[in-house]
């Protein structure tokens, strides 16, 4: 029977999980998360997560309660081996909300937290607020996914999950792109430019800022409308993307006061986006993943659905046709 008073418990905001050796993993958290008391990091080498949760209570004077758990930080090395055994523990624990965020870390997250303790005592809470902000406000900057959303994609026959990946250095914690998964194993990461296109065609369909250095331009408040069409034999896919936004910055040599010059800039941007999106989709075909859930478009009422393995064989060989249509408000007045 559990019988705690408030003074005896310490809610846990995050767990950090790292591969320690072939058999063990390191599990870490910051304590205490809420009260005015100097924080310190607790780290244990364990075989099992629940074992870690129990053994933390043997080295700390309060009992750690995971009911306020909001973030799970999984090291990239561990994610590449498969996250299902890890997240199953949280999925089955009725004390833990499925709305907790999952993120992938590249580098030593514990070292970063330890270094930052003196400067940002509430770093664990700030991390949670940052993830919540980018999720709630649909900023279109990060691929935020909670446990519930990740689980739904993981167990769907026509979807592959993804998670945000942060690179951790001694004094930096930087969003680097989207980690792509095949089933429950991370297989690779989309770098930032590909990640921006992924945000536009799948995640939030919105980017507050979209920098395209190859065209010397930054677009702002970009919204996308995506139309995907498969032919009946599933050999060809046409994807049409309407982008609207405004020109926020231009550092090229074109005279944007002239309509023809502005039209050329539009053409250059469209050509670049077609090429980059084509490369992104071909990469997904090579990786044998479908994070865009294109396979769901093969489902029709009154017909037998194809299996996920059949779909992946079709997806790998599918020919792609990509069209962009830009409607961009210019930075300056344009001569008629």
mmCIF file of N, CA, C and O in Angstrom, residues 23 39 71 99 250 257 267-268 279 327:
data_model
loop_
_atom_site.group_PDB
_atom_site.id
_atom_site.type_symbol
_atom_site.label_atom_id
_atom_site.label_comp_id
_atom_site.label_asym_id
_atom_site.label_seq_id
_atom_site.Cartn_x
_atom_site.Cartn_y
_atom_site.Cartn_z
ATOM 1 N N UNK A 23 24.860 -5.024 -22.402
ATOM 2 C CA UNK A 23 23.742 -5.508 -21.602
ATOM 3 C C UNK A 23 23.039 -4.397 -20.821
ATOM 4 O O UNK A 23 21.827 -4.429 -20.657
ATOM 5 N N UNK A 39 19.725 21.489 -7.365
ATOM 6 C CA UNK A 39 19.473 20.263 -8.119
ATOM 7 C C UNK A 39 20.749 19.456 -8.311
ATOM 8 O O UNK A 39 21.849 19.991 -8.341
ATOM 9 N N UNK A 71 8.966 13.882 -20.463
ATOM 10 C CA UNK A 71 9.920 13.749 -21.566
ATOM 11 C C UNK A 71 10.754 12.476 -21.371
ATOM 12 O O UNK A 71 11.219 12.206 -20.269
ATOM 13 N N UNK A 99 0.905 11.296 -23.239
ATOM 14 C CA UNK A 99 1.219 12.569 -23.896
ATOM 15 C C UNK A 99 2.664 12.984 -23.676
ATOM 16 O O UNK A 99 3.052 14.099 -24.034
ATOM 17 N N UNK A 250 15.998 38.802 -49.436
ATOM 18 C CA UNK A 250 16.623 38.417 -50.692
ATOM 19 C C UNK A 250 17.999 39.056 -50.782
ATOM 20 O O UNK A 250 18.139 40.276 -50.606
ATOM 21 N N UNK A 257 12.138 44.571 -58.460
ATOM 22 C CA UNK A 257 11.137 45.557 -58.860
ATOM 23 C C UNK A 257 10.548 45.209 -60.221
ATOM 24 O O UNK A 257 9.494 45.707 -60.592
ATOM 25 N N UNK A 267 10.695 30.783 -60.550
ATOM 26 C CA UNK A 267 11.034 29.559 -61.291
ATOM 27 C C UNK A 267 12.234 28.854 -60.661
ATOM 28 O O UNK A 267 12.251 27.625 -60.548
ATOM 29 N N UNK A 268 13.232 29.637 -60.267
ATOM 30 C CA UNK A 268 14.418 29.036 -59.634
ATOM 31 C C UNK A 268 14.046 28.313 -58.345
ATOM 32 O O UNK A 268 14.519 27.209 -58.070
ATOM 33 N N UNK A 279 14.475 14.161 -54.437
ATOM 34 C CA UNK A 279 15.562 13.449 -53.749
ATOM 35 C C UNK A 279 15.100 12.932 -52.388
ATOM 36 O O UNK A 279 15.460 11.821 -51.983
ATOM 37 N N UNK A 327 2.943 30.905 -54.608
ATOM 38 C CA UNK A 327 2.268 32.201 -54.581
ATOM 39 C C UNK A 327 2.919 32.989 -53.455
ATOM 40 O O UNK A 327 2.619 32.789 -52.275
#
